[in-house]
Amino acid sequence: MFIQITKEELARDLSKKAWYQTNNIIFSIILLYPLFSIVDFIYAGVVWLQFFIVRIIISVVIYALYTLFQRQKYNYRILLHISFLLLSITSALLCTLVSIDHLNIYFLLYSVVILFFNLQVFWEPFNSVIQTLIAFLLLAFFFNIFGEYTLDLFISNGGQFLFITAVISCLIPAARYKVMERDVRSQIMIEKSNEQLKDQNRDINEKNKIIDMQYEQLRKLDEHKNSFINIAGHDLKNLIGSIVMSNNMIKEEDYRLSADQKEFVGYITDSAEKMQYLLNKLMDVKEIESPEMSFNMEVFDINTEVLHIFKGLVETAQMKNIHLVDNILKLPLQVRLDKVFVGQVFQNLLSNTIKFSQTNNNIKVVTSLQRQKFVFEIIDEGIAIGQDELDMMFNKLKTLNDATGSKESRLGLGLSIAKLMTKELGGELVYRSDENGNYFRVEFYVIN
């Protein structure tokens, strides 16, 4: 989460912090400064009443200025400079009017005023340096006018403590300003982070509502899907039953059939059995809803199964003037897999390759044994389907744009099923489409 603080935001919040500290100083002066007259009454009885009135007037003036500055939104630094100057004038004047015996007390009070200011004030350090220099100039000015003793006595009776306190206290605003500026930055960042978190929380809540709505829609679609599967499955069972029954009637009179016709009847029998098997799997609600589908694992020669699929699609290829090249290994390779689903993988890959290939093209079907694995390859050196389109067909089941102008549907459902079944059976399916054409490869482990 990256947060930026603008100069305007920092200046605004620094001003708020500065005014908060200024409030503390101003009201402390208004409440406490008149009480300094108690010290005047004890140690400067001759002038205490006059200075009591002066302290009251200064407090009233400072409060009036404070009200004006807040109302007009003037710079708080000017108010602090004026307040500090008024206090410095009265304090410096008293330090030159009292007797030498009580001079330490008033230098101490003056030091307290300077120290209090620099401890509480929130401004740049050069402002305190300016006020300290003004304090020293006022002391020098009033000493030249009202001083009745030497400069050495004036300094040795508390002047040195005032000087040390004023100089050291000037270092406080520098550190204080940095610390409070850092605190203000941190506070702004925290507030902005909270705002971002609130916005993110609102976004999450809105997205959760959308997800809930989409979930409800999906649930209804799932109900419709299950209803459709039940209806379609029931109807398909009847149709397949009719096909099986008709085929059995033909087989009963196989003596009247030629060799080719008997071969076709065999294809119909195998296809009907596979359709019944797949339909039973589809209709098994428990298997559909379970995270893993159970398979009927058996040992068989996978090259024979590939050859069976190959022969079944030769006529389909010939209808598009596509020549299927048989490079199927004649060596028996035994695997332990679900024969129906493995056949469906090969059927889907080869039939889709034929469907998406252009006419007058050669498609090679190759099987081999590599590193104790059965390898099934389809090599189409014609026009490439496109890697992006293949990715969509294998992964997203989306309709693809036909770059070759063909009117055939490219839903890619068969390819998605082939990829899913290969993974579930422990195999691996890879594909590519580039300037060399289209290539599909399936691998399964064989039995030693």
GROMACS .gro file of C-alpha atoms in nm:
model
  448
    1MET     CA    1   0.000   0.000   0.000
    2PHE     CA    2   0.180   0.318  -0.124
    3ILE     CA    3   0.071   0.644   0.039
    4GLN     CA    4   0.176   0.991  -0.076
    5ILE     CA    5   0.151   1.304   0.138
    6THR     CA    6   0.120   1.634  -0.044
    7LYS     CA    7   0.278   1.955   0.080
    8GLU     CA    8  -0.067   2.108   0.127
    9GLU     CA    9  -0.182   1.819   0.348
   10LEU     CA   10   0.134   1.835   0.558
   11ALA     CA   11   0.112   2.215   0.596
   12ARG     CA   12  -0.256   2.194   0.694
   13ASP     CA   13  -0.198   1.933   0.964
   14LEU     CA   14   0.117   2.106   1.091
   15SER     CA   15  -0.088   2.423   1.128
   16LYS     CA   16  -0.350   2.236   1.330
   17LYS     CA   17  -0.080   2.095   1.557
   18ALA     CA   18   0.085   2.436   1.592
   19TRP     CA   19  -0.243   2.603   1.688
   20TYR     CA   20  -0.308   2.332   1.946
   21GLN     CA   21   0.028   2.407   2.110
   22THR     CA   22  -0.033   2.781   2.073
   23ASN     CA   23  -0.362   2.743   2.262
   24ASN     CA   24  -0.174   2.580   2.551
   25ILE     CA   25   0.078   2.865   2.565
   26ILE     CA   26  -0.175   3.148   2.537
   27PHE     CA   27  -0.414   3.019   2.803
   28SER     CA   28  -0.125   2.931   3.034
   29ILE     CA   29  -0.005   3.294   3.006
   30ILE     CA   30  -0.355   3.433   3.063
   31LEU     CA   31  -0.406   3.221   3.375
   32LEU     CA   32  -0.057   3.219   3.528
   33TYR     CA   33   0.112   3.545   3.431
   34PRO     CA   34  -0.097   3.767   3.663
   35LEU     CA   35   0.004   3.537   3.951
   36PHE     CA   36   0.364   3.654   3.912
   37SER     CA   37   0.245   3.968   4.095
   38ILE     CA   38   0.268   3.765   4.417
   39VAL     CA   39   0.647   3.764   4.370
   40ASP     CA   40   0.631   4.137   4.294
   41PHE     CA   41   0.437   4.200   4.615
   42ILE     CA   42   0.703   4.016   4.818
   43TYR     CA   43   1.024   4.140   4.652
   44ALA     CA   44   0.922   4.461   4.471
   45GLY     CA   45   0.665   4.618   4.696
   46VAL     CA   46   0.717   4.967   4.558
   47VAL     CA   47   0.608   4.885   4.203
   48TRP     CA   48   0.409   4.565   4.247
   49LEU     CA   49   0.066   4.730   4.198
   50GLN     CA   50   0.171   4.903   3.878
   51PHE     CA   51   0.313   4.580   3.737
   52PHE     CA   52   0.008   4.386   3.849
   53ILE     CA   53  -0.202   4.617   3.634
   54VAL     CA   54   0.050   4.579   3.351
   55ARG     CA   55   0.034   4.197   3.376
   56ILE     CA   56  -0.347   4.208   3.367
   57ILE     CA   57  -0.341   4.438   3.063
   58ILE     CA   58  -0.089   4.213   2.886
   59SER     CA   59  -0.307   3.905   2.953
   60VAL     CA   60  -0.613   4.085   2.815
   61VAL     CA   61  -0.421   4.209   2.509
   62ILE     CA   62  -0.286   3.860   2.439
   63TYR     CA   63  -0.634   3.710   2.465
   64ALA     CA   64  -0.775   3.975   2.231
   65LEU     CA   65  -0.497   3.911   1.980
   66TYR     CA   66  -0.555   3.535   2.009
   67THR     CA   67  -0.925   3.580   1.930
   68LEU     CA   68  -0.843   3.805   1.633
   69PHE     CA   69  -0.579   3.570   1.491
   70GLN     CA   70  -0.808   3.271   1.513
   71ARG     CA   71  -1.099   3.450   1.355
   72GLN     CA   72  -0.891   3.593   1.070
   73LYS     CA   73  -0.674   3.278   1.040
   74TYR     CA   74  -0.350   3.474   1.068
   75ASN     CA   75  -0.014   3.307   1.114
   76TYR     CA   76   0.023   3.167   1.466
   77ARG     CA   77   0.396   3.257   1.470
   78ILE     CA   78   0.318   3.630   1.468
   79LEU     CA   79   0.089   3.587   1.771
   80LEU     CA   80   0.360   3.399   1.960
   81HIS     CA   81   0.624   3.660   1.873
   82ILE     CA   82   0.399   3.942   1.998
   83SER     CA   83   0.314   3.753   2.319
   84PHE     CA   84   0.677   3.664   2.386
   85LEU     CA   85   0.782   4.025   2.320
   86LEU     CA   86   0.525   4.162   2.569
   87LEU     CA   87   0.642   3.920   2.838
   88SER     CA   88   1.008   3.998   2.763
   89ILE     CA   89   0.948   4.373   2.797
   90THR     CA   90   0.794   4.345   3.145
   91SER     CA   91   1.042   4.081   3.263
   92ALA     CA   92   1.348   4.273   3.136
   93LEU     CA   93   1.216   4.598   3.288
   94LEU     CA   94   1.165   4.435   3.631
   95CYS     CA   95   1.515   4.285   3.622
   96THR     CA   96   1.656   4.640   3.600
   97LEU     CA   97   1.423   4.800   3.856
   98VAL     CA   98   1.447   4.560   4.155
   99SER     CA   99   1.724   4.580   4.410
  100ILE     CA  100   2.040   4.378   4.369
  101ASP     CA  101   1.937   4.149   4.658
  102HIS     CA  102   1.630   4.024   4.470
  103LEU     CA  103   1.776   4.024   4.121
  104ASN     CA  104   1.831   3.646   4.122
  105ILE     CA  105   1.458   3.589   4.177
  106TYR     CA  106   1.356   3.793   3.870
  107PHE     CA  107   1.625   3.646   3.649
  108LEU     CA  108   1.489   3.307   3.755
  109LEU     CA  109   1.132   3.412   3.664
  110TYR     CA  110   1.255   3.540   3.329
  111SER     CA  111   1.434   3.207   3.268
  112VAL     CA  112   1.115   3.020   3.353
  113VAL     CA  113   0.920   3.225   3.098
  114ILE     CA  114   1.177   3.159   2.822
  115LEU     CA  115   1.208   2.790   2.911
  116PHE     CA  116   0.828   2.744   2.923
  117PHE     CA  117   0.790   2.904   2.584
  118ASN     CA  118   1.058   2.693   2.419
  119LEU     CA  119   0.928   2.373   2.578
  120GLN     CA  120   0.573   2.428   2.459
  121VAL     CA  121   0.611   2.619   2.135
  122PHE     CA  122   0.585   2.450   1.795
  123TRP     CA  123   0.779   2.657   1.547
  124GLU     CA  124   1.106   2.657   1.358
  125PRO     CA  125   1.411   2.702   1.589
  126PHE     CA  126   1.526   3.033   1.439
  127ASN     CA  127   1.214   3.197   1.588
  128SER     CA  128   1.337   3.113   1.940
  129VAL     CA  129   1.683   3.244   1.855
  130ILE     CA  130   1.529   3.575   1.744
  131GLN     CA  131   1.329   3.604   2.067
  132THR     CA  132   1.636   3.526   2.280
  133LEU     CA  133   1.838   3.794   2.105
  134ILE     CA  134   1.550   4.039   2.158
  135ALA     CA  135   1.545   3.946   2.529
  136PHE     CA  136   1.917   4.022   2.561
  137LEU     CA  137   1.874   4.352   2.374
  138LEU     CA  138   1.584   4.453   2.602
  139LEU     CA  139   1.791   4.375   2.912
  140ALA     CA  140   2.077   4.583   2.774
  141PHE     CA  141   1.842   4.866   2.678
  142PHE     CA  142   1.667   4.889   3.018
  143PHE     CA  143   1.994   4.842   3.206
  144ASN     CA  144   2.142   5.144   3.033
  145ILE     CA  145   1.836   5.348   3.124
  146PHE     CA  146   1.746   5.228   3.476
  147GLY     CA  147   2.050   5.030   3.597
  148GLU     CA  148   2.192   5.156   3.932
  149TYR     CA  149   2.480   4.905   3.961
  150THR     CA  150   2.763   4.780   3.753
  151LEU     CA  151   2.734   4.531   3.468
  152ASP     CA  152   2.943   4.275   3.660
  153LEU     CA  153   2.697   4.275   3.946
  154PHE     CA  154   2.406   4.260   3.704
  155ILE     CA  155   2.546   3.953   3.535
  156SER     CA  156   2.677   3.775   3.845
  157ASN     CA  157   2.344   3.803   4.029
  158GLY     CA  158   2.154   3.570   3.801
  159GLY     CA  159   2.231   3.710   3.457
  160GLN     CA  160   2.462   3.420   3.376
  161PHE     CA  161   2.186   3.168   3.458
  162LEU     CA  162   1.943   3.352   3.231
  163PHE     CA  163   2.198   3.349   2.948
  164ILE     CA  164   2.270   2.975   2.986
  165THR     CA  165   1.901   2.884   3.017
  166ALA     CA  166   1.804   3.097   2.714
  167VAL     CA  167   2.080   2.955   2.492
  168ILE     CA  168   2.019   2.592   2.588
  169SER     CA  169   1.640   2.626   2.559
  170CYS     CA  170   1.685   2.750   2.200
  171LEU     CA  171   1.798   2.399   2.112
  172ILE     CA  172   1.467   2.249   2.226
  173PRO     CA  173   1.239   2.380   1.943
  174ALA     CA  174   1.471   2.231   1.678
  175ALA     CA  175   1.432   1.876   1.811
  176ARG     CA  176   1.068   1.935   1.905
  177TYR     CA  177   0.980   2.059   1.557
  178LYS     CA  178   1.136   1.752   1.390
  179VAL     CA  179   0.964   1.512   1.628
  180MET     CA  180   0.624   1.674   1.591
  181GLU     CA  181   0.660   1.703   1.213
  182ARG     CA  182   0.737   1.331   1.203
  183ASP     CA  183   0.436   1.262   1.428
  184VAL     CA  184   0.213   1.467   1.199
  185ARG     CA  185   0.338   1.274   0.895
  186SER     CA  186   0.273   0.946   1.074
  187GLN     CA  187  -0.075   1.060   1.174
  188ILE     CA  188  -0.158   1.159   0.815
  189MET     CA  189  -0.032   0.824   0.688
  190ILE     CA  190  -0.238   0.639   0.949
  191GLU     CA  191  -0.551   0.836   0.855
  192LYS     CA  192  -0.493   0.778   0.484
  193SER     CA  193  -0.426   0.409   0.547
  194ASN     CA  194  -0.750   0.386   0.742
  195GLU     CA  195  -0.936   0.556   0.457
  196GLN     CA  196  -0.783   0.316   0.206
  197LEU     CA  197  -0.874   0.021   0.427
  198LYS     CA  198  -1.230   0.151   0.454
  199ASP     CA  199  -1.249   0.189   0.076
  200GLN     CA  200  -1.105  -0.159   0.029
  201ASN     CA  201  -1.350  -0.296   0.283
  202ARG     CA  202  -1.638  -0.134   0.093
  203ASP     CA  203  -1.505  -0.279  -0.232
  204ILE     CA  204  -1.476  -0.622  -0.071
  205ASN     CA  205  -1.832  -0.600   0.061
  206GLU     CA  206  -1.959  -0.496  -0.282
  207LYS     CA  207  -1.766  -0.777  -0.448
  208ASN     CA  208  -1.898  -1.023  -0.189
  209LYS     CA  209  -2.250  -0.915  -0.277
  210ILE     CA  210  -2.173  -0.966  -0.646
  211ILE     CA  211  -2.022  -1.307  -0.567
  212ASP     CA  212  -2.332  -1.401  -0.366
  213MET     CA  213  -2.554  -1.299  -0.657
  214GLN     CA  214  -2.338  -1.489  -0.902
  215TYR     CA  215  -2.338  -1.791  -0.671
  216GLU     CA  216  -2.716  -1.784  -0.659
  217GLN     CA  217  -2.727  -1.762  -1.038
  218LEU     CA  218  -2.482  -2.051  -1.066
  219ARG     CA  219  -2.686  -2.255  -0.821
  220LYS     CA  220  -2.996  -2.204  -1.034
  221LEU     CA  221  -2.799  -2.287  -1.348
  222ASP     CA  222  -2.669  -2.599  -1.176
  223GLU     CA  223  -3.026  -2.703  -1.098
  224HIS     CA  224  -3.122  -2.644  -1.462
  225LYS     CA  225  -2.815  -2.840  -1.572
  226ASN     CA  226  -2.904  -3.136  -1.353
  227SER     CA  227  -3.260  -3.129  -1.482
  228PHE     CA  228  -3.134  -3.116  -1.840
  229ILE     CA  229  -2.888  -3.403  -1.777
  230ASN     CA  230  -3.164  -3.617  -1.631
  231ILE     CA  231  -3.400  -3.550  -1.922
  232ALA     CA  232  -3.130  -3.577  -2.191
  233GLY     CA  233  -2.982  -3.888  -2.028
  234HIS     CA  234  -3.319  -4.060  -2.019
  235ASP     CA  235  -3.382  -3.982  -2.385
  236LEU     CA  236  -3.029  -4.084  -2.487
  237LYS     CA  237  -3.065  -4.415  -2.307
  238ASN     CA  238  -3.373  -4.487  -2.514
  239LEU     CA  239  -3.196  -4.389  -2.837
  240ILE     CA  240  -2.885  -4.596  -2.757
  241GLY     CA  241  -3.106  -4.886  -2.660
  242SER     CA  242  -3.272  -4.865  -3.000
  243ILE     CA  243  -2.932  -4.857  -3.172
  244VAL     CA  244  -2.811  -5.160  -2.974
  245MET     CA  245  -3.132  -5.350  -3.040
  246SER     CA  246  -3.119  -5.274  -3.414
  247ASN     CA  247  -2.752  -5.366  -3.432
  248ASN     CA  248  -2.815  -5.694  -3.249
  249MET     CA  249  -3.088  -5.779  -3.501
  250ILE     CA  250  -2.837  -5.720  -3.783
  251LYS     CA  251  -2.575  -5.934  -3.608
  252GLU     CA  252  -2.823  -6.223  -3.585
  253GLU     CA  253  -2.817  -6.238  -3.967
  254ASP     CA  254  -2.445  -6.175  -4.007
  255TYR     CA  255  -2.424  -6.465  -4.258
  256ARG     CA  256  -2.587  -6.232  -4.506
  257LEU     CA  257  -2.325  -5.957  -4.450
  258SER     CA  258  -2.002  -5.895  -4.633
  259ALA     CA  259  -1.669  -5.865  -4.451
  260ASP     CA  260  -1.679  -5.485  -4.465
  261GLN     CA  261  -2.036  -5.478  -4.334
  262LYS     CA  262  -1.940  -5.708  -4.046
  263GLU     CA  263  -1.654  -5.470  -3.964
  264PHE     CA  264  -1.892  -5.173  -3.962
  265VAL     CA  265  -2.134  -5.365  -3.736
  266GLY     CA  266  -1.840  -5.422  -3.500
  267TYR     CA  267  -1.769  -5.047  -3.498
  268ILE     CA  268  -2.136  -4.980  -3.418
  269THR     CA  269  -2.123  -5.231  -3.132
  270ASP     CA  270  -1.806  -5.078  -2.983
  271SER     CA  271  -1.935  -4.724  -3.021
  272ALA     CA  272  -2.271  -4.814  -2.862
  273GLU     CA  273  -2.098  -4.981  -2.568
  274LYS     CA  274  -1.876  -4.674  -2.516
  275MET     CA  275  -2.179  -4.445  -2.539
  276GLN     CA  276  -2.360  -4.651  -2.276
  277TYR     CA  277  -2.053  -4.643  -2.052
  278LEU     CA  278  -2.010  -4.267  -2.081
  279LEU     CA  279  -2.381  -4.208  -2.036
  280ASN     CA  280  -2.387  -4.418  -1.719
  281LYS     CA  281  -2.097  -4.212  -1.584
  282LEU     CA  282  -2.278  -3.894  -1.672
  283MET     CA  283  -2.599  -4.008  -1.505
  284ASP     CA  284  -2.422  -4.114  -1.186
  285VAL     CA  285  -2.499  -3.805  -0.976
  286LYS     CA  286  -2.263  -3.904  -0.698
  287GLU     CA  287  -1.969  -3.922  -0.938
  288ILE     CA  288  -2.064  -3.596  -1.106
  289GLU     CA  289  -2.070  -3.410  -0.773
  290SER     CA  290  -1.763  -3.582  -0.622
  291PRO     CA  291  -1.423  -3.412  -0.659
  292GLU     CA  292  -1.275  -3.724  -0.823
  293MET     CA  293  -1.442  -3.944  -1.083
  294SER     CA  294  -1.384  -4.319  -1.048
  295PHE     CA  295  -1.248  -4.507  -1.348
  296ASN     CA  296  -1.275  -4.865  -1.466
  297MET     CA  297  -0.903  -4.944  -1.482
  298GLU     CA  298  -0.801  -5.238  -1.700
  299VAL     CA  299  -0.492  -5.367  -1.881
  300PHE     CA  300  -0.500  -5.343  -2.262
  301ASP     CA  301  -0.284  -5.277  -2.567
  302ILE     CA  302  -0.299  -4.904  -2.620
  303ASN     CA  303  -0.161  -4.920  -2.976
  304THR     CA  304  -0.456  -5.137  -3.077
  305GLU     CA  305  -0.696  -4.878  -2.928
  306VAL     CA  306  -0.523  -4.596  -3.119
  307LEU     CA  307  -0.543  -4.797  -3.442
  308HIS     CA  308  -0.913  -4.855  -3.379
  309ILE     CA  309  -0.971  -4.480  -3.336
  310PHE     CA  310  -0.757  -4.408  -3.643
  311LYS     CA  311  -0.959  -4.640  -3.869
  312GLY     CA  312  -1.287  -4.501  -3.739
  313LEU     CA  313  -1.191  -4.148  -3.852
  314VAL     CA  314  -1.041  -4.229  -4.192
  315GLU     CA  315  -1.370  -4.171  -4.376
  316THR     CA  316  -1.430  -3.847  -4.184
  317ALA     CA  317  -1.091  -3.723  -4.301
  318GLN     CA  318  -1.152  -3.833  -4.661
  319MET     CA  319  -1.470  -3.624  -4.670
  320LYS     CA  320  -1.244  -3.317  -4.637
  321ASN     CA  321  -0.976  -3.460  -4.869
  322ILE     CA  322  -0.745  -3.497  -4.571
  323HIS     CA  323  -0.499  -3.786  -4.573
  324LEU     CA  324  -0.433  -3.957  -4.238
  325VAL     CA  325  -0.077  -4.098  -4.223
  326ASP     CA  326  -0.048  -4.413  -4.011
  327ASN     CA  327   0.275  -4.414  -3.808
  328ILE     CA  328   0.124  -4.622  -3.528
  329LEU     CA  329   0.366  -4.857  -3.357
  330LYS     CA  330   0.283  -5.220  -3.431
  331LEU     CA  331   0.449  -5.337  -3.108
  332PRO     CA  332   0.191  -5.416  -2.836
  333LEU     CA  333   0.222  -5.175  -2.539
  334GLN     CA  334   0.026  -5.266  -2.229
  335VAL     CA  335  -0.117  -4.993  -2.008
  336ARG     CA  336  -0.347  -4.995  -1.708
  337LEU     CA  337  -0.604  -4.723  -1.774
  338ASP     CA  338  -0.975  -4.670  -1.835
  339LYS     CA  339  -1.003  -4.790  -2.194
  340VAL     CA  340  -1.316  -4.592  -2.277
  341PHE     CA  341  -1.186  -4.259  -2.147
  342VAL     CA  342  -0.841  -4.305  -2.304
  343GLY     CA  343  -1.009  -4.377  -2.636
  344GLN     CA  344  -1.219  -4.064  -2.588
  345VAL     CA  345  -0.898  -3.859  -2.541
  346PHE     CA  346  -0.751  -3.986  -2.871
  347GLN     CA  347  -1.089  -3.954  -3.047
  348ASN     CA  348  -1.135  -3.591  -2.937
  349LEU     CA  349  -0.783  -3.485  -3.031
  350LEU     CA  350  -0.782  -3.646  -3.374
  351SER     CA  351  -1.140  -3.551  -3.467
  352ASN     CA  352  -1.077  -3.188  -3.368
  353THR     CA  353  -0.753  -3.183  -3.567
  354ILE     CA  354  -0.943  -3.306  -3.872
  355LYS     CA  355  -1.223  -3.058  -3.816
  356PHE     CA  356  -0.993  -2.755  -3.783
  357SER     CA  357  -0.751  -2.855  -4.059
  358GLN     CA  358  -0.779  -2.723  -4.413
  359THR     CA  359  -0.857  -2.953  -4.707
  360ASN     CA  360  -0.588  -3.137  -4.906
  361ASN     CA  361  -0.369  -3.172  -4.602
  362ASN     CA  362  -0.171  -3.457  -4.442
  363ILE     CA  363  -0.209  -3.539  -4.072
  364LYS     CA  364   0.038  -3.781  -3.914
  365VAL     CA  365  -0.066  -4.003  -3.623
  366VAL     CA  366   0.245  -4.133  -3.446
  367THR     CA  367   0.285  -4.361  -3.145
  368SER     CA  368   0.613  -4.459  -2.980
  369LEU     CA  369   0.775  -4.582  -2.660
  370GLN     CA  370   0.998  -4.324  -2.494
  371ARG     CA  371   1.150  -4.364  -2.146
  372GLN     CA  372   0.894  -4.622  -2.037
  373LYS     CA  373   0.610  -4.400  -2.159
  374PHE     CA  374   0.362  -4.449  -2.438
  375VAL     CA  375   0.363  -4.138  -2.657
  376PHE     CA  376   0.074  -4.045  -2.887
  377GLU     CA  377   0.142  -3.761  -3.133
  378ILE     CA  378  -0.066  -3.578  -3.393
  379ILE     CA  379   0.137  -3.374  -3.641
  380ASP     CA  380  -0.050  -3.134  -3.869
  381GLU     CA  381   0.189  -2.932  -4.084
  382GLY     CA  382  -0.087  -2.723  -4.240
  383ILE     CA  383  -0.211  -2.377  -4.141
  384ALA     CA  384  -0.172  -2.313  -3.768
  385ILE     CA  385  -0.488  -2.284  -3.558
  386GLY     CA  386  -0.308  -2.034  -3.335
  387GLN     CA  387  -0.160  -2.079  -2.989
  388ASP     CA  388  -0.403  -1.834  -2.828
  389GLU     CA  389  -0.703  -2.009  -2.979
  390LEU     CA  390  -0.574  -2.349  -2.868
  391ASP     CA  391  -0.524  -2.213  -2.516
  392MET     CA  392  -0.885  -2.099  -2.512
  393MET     CA  393  -1.014  -2.430  -2.647
  394PHE     CA  394  -0.811  -2.637  -2.402
  395ASN     CA  395  -0.882  -2.420  -2.100
  396LYS     CA  396  -1.179  -2.189  -2.124
  397LEU     CA  397  -1.435  -2.360  -2.345
  398LYS     CA  398  -1.501  -2.037  -2.532
  399THR     CA  399  -1.610  -1.994  -2.893
  400LEU     CA  400  -1.316  -1.889  -3.108
  401ASN     CA  401  -1.303  -1.662  -3.409
  402ASP     CA  402  -1.233  -1.852  -3.730
  403ALA     CA  403  -0.921  -1.699  -3.881
  404THR     CA  404  -0.943  -1.916  -4.196
  405GLY     CA  405  -1.303  -1.825  -4.281
  406SER     CA  406  -1.431  -2.175  -4.202
  407LYS     CA  407  -1.793  -2.206  -4.091
  408GLU     CA  408  -1.717  -2.486  -3.844
  409SER     CA  409  -1.783  -2.438  -3.472
  410ARG     CA  410  -1.478  -2.401  -3.255
  411LEU     CA  411  -1.619  -2.452  -2.910
  412GLY     CA  412  -1.321  -2.667  -2.811
  413LEU     CA  413  -1.527  -2.871  -2.565
  414GLY     CA  414  -1.372  -3.198  -2.684
  415LEU     CA  415  -1.021  -3.065  -2.636
  416SER     CA  416  -1.103  -2.948  -2.283
  417ILE     CA  417  -1.243  -3.290  -2.199
  418ALA     CA  418  -0.932  -3.456  -2.347
  419LYS     CA  419  -0.704  -3.244  -2.130
  420LEU     CA  420  -0.910  -3.310  -1.816
  421MET     CA  421  -0.929  -3.686  -1.874
  422THR     CA  422  -0.556  -3.712  -1.948
  423LYS     CA  423  -0.473  -3.537  -1.621
  424GLU     CA  424  -0.720  -3.747  -1.420
  425LEU     CA  425  -0.572  -4.068  -1.564
  426GLY     CA  426  -0.218  -3.964  -1.464
  427GLY     CA  427  -0.099  -3.869  -1.811
  428GLU     CA  428   0.034  -3.552  -1.967
  429LEU     CA  429  -0.101  -3.357  -2.264
  430VAL     CA  430   0.094  -3.083  -2.442
  431TYR     CA  431   0.019  -2.888  -2.756
  432ARG     CA  432   0.150  -2.605  -2.966
  433SER     CA  433   0.056  -2.408  -3.275
  434ASP     CA  434   0.315  -2.205  -3.463
  435GLU     CA  435   0.455  -2.148  -3.812
  436ASN     CA  436   0.529  -2.522  -3.838
  437GLY     CA  437   0.162  -2.615  -3.792
  438ASN     CA  438  -0.027  -2.782  -3.509
  439TYR     CA  439   0.111  -3.043  -3.274
  440PHE     CA  440  -0.055  -3.252  -2.999
  441ARG     CA  441   0.120  -3.499  -2.768
  442VAL     CA  442  -0.018  -3.733  -2.501
  443GLU     CA  443   0.192  -3.950  -2.268
  444PHE     CA  444   0.093  -4.242  -2.040
  445TYR     CA  445   0.310  -4.480  -1.843
  446VAL     CA  446   0.322  -4.837  -1.976
  447ILE     CA  447   0.338  -5.159  -1.776
  448ASN     CA  448   0.677  -5.338  -1.766
   0.00000   0.00000   0.00000
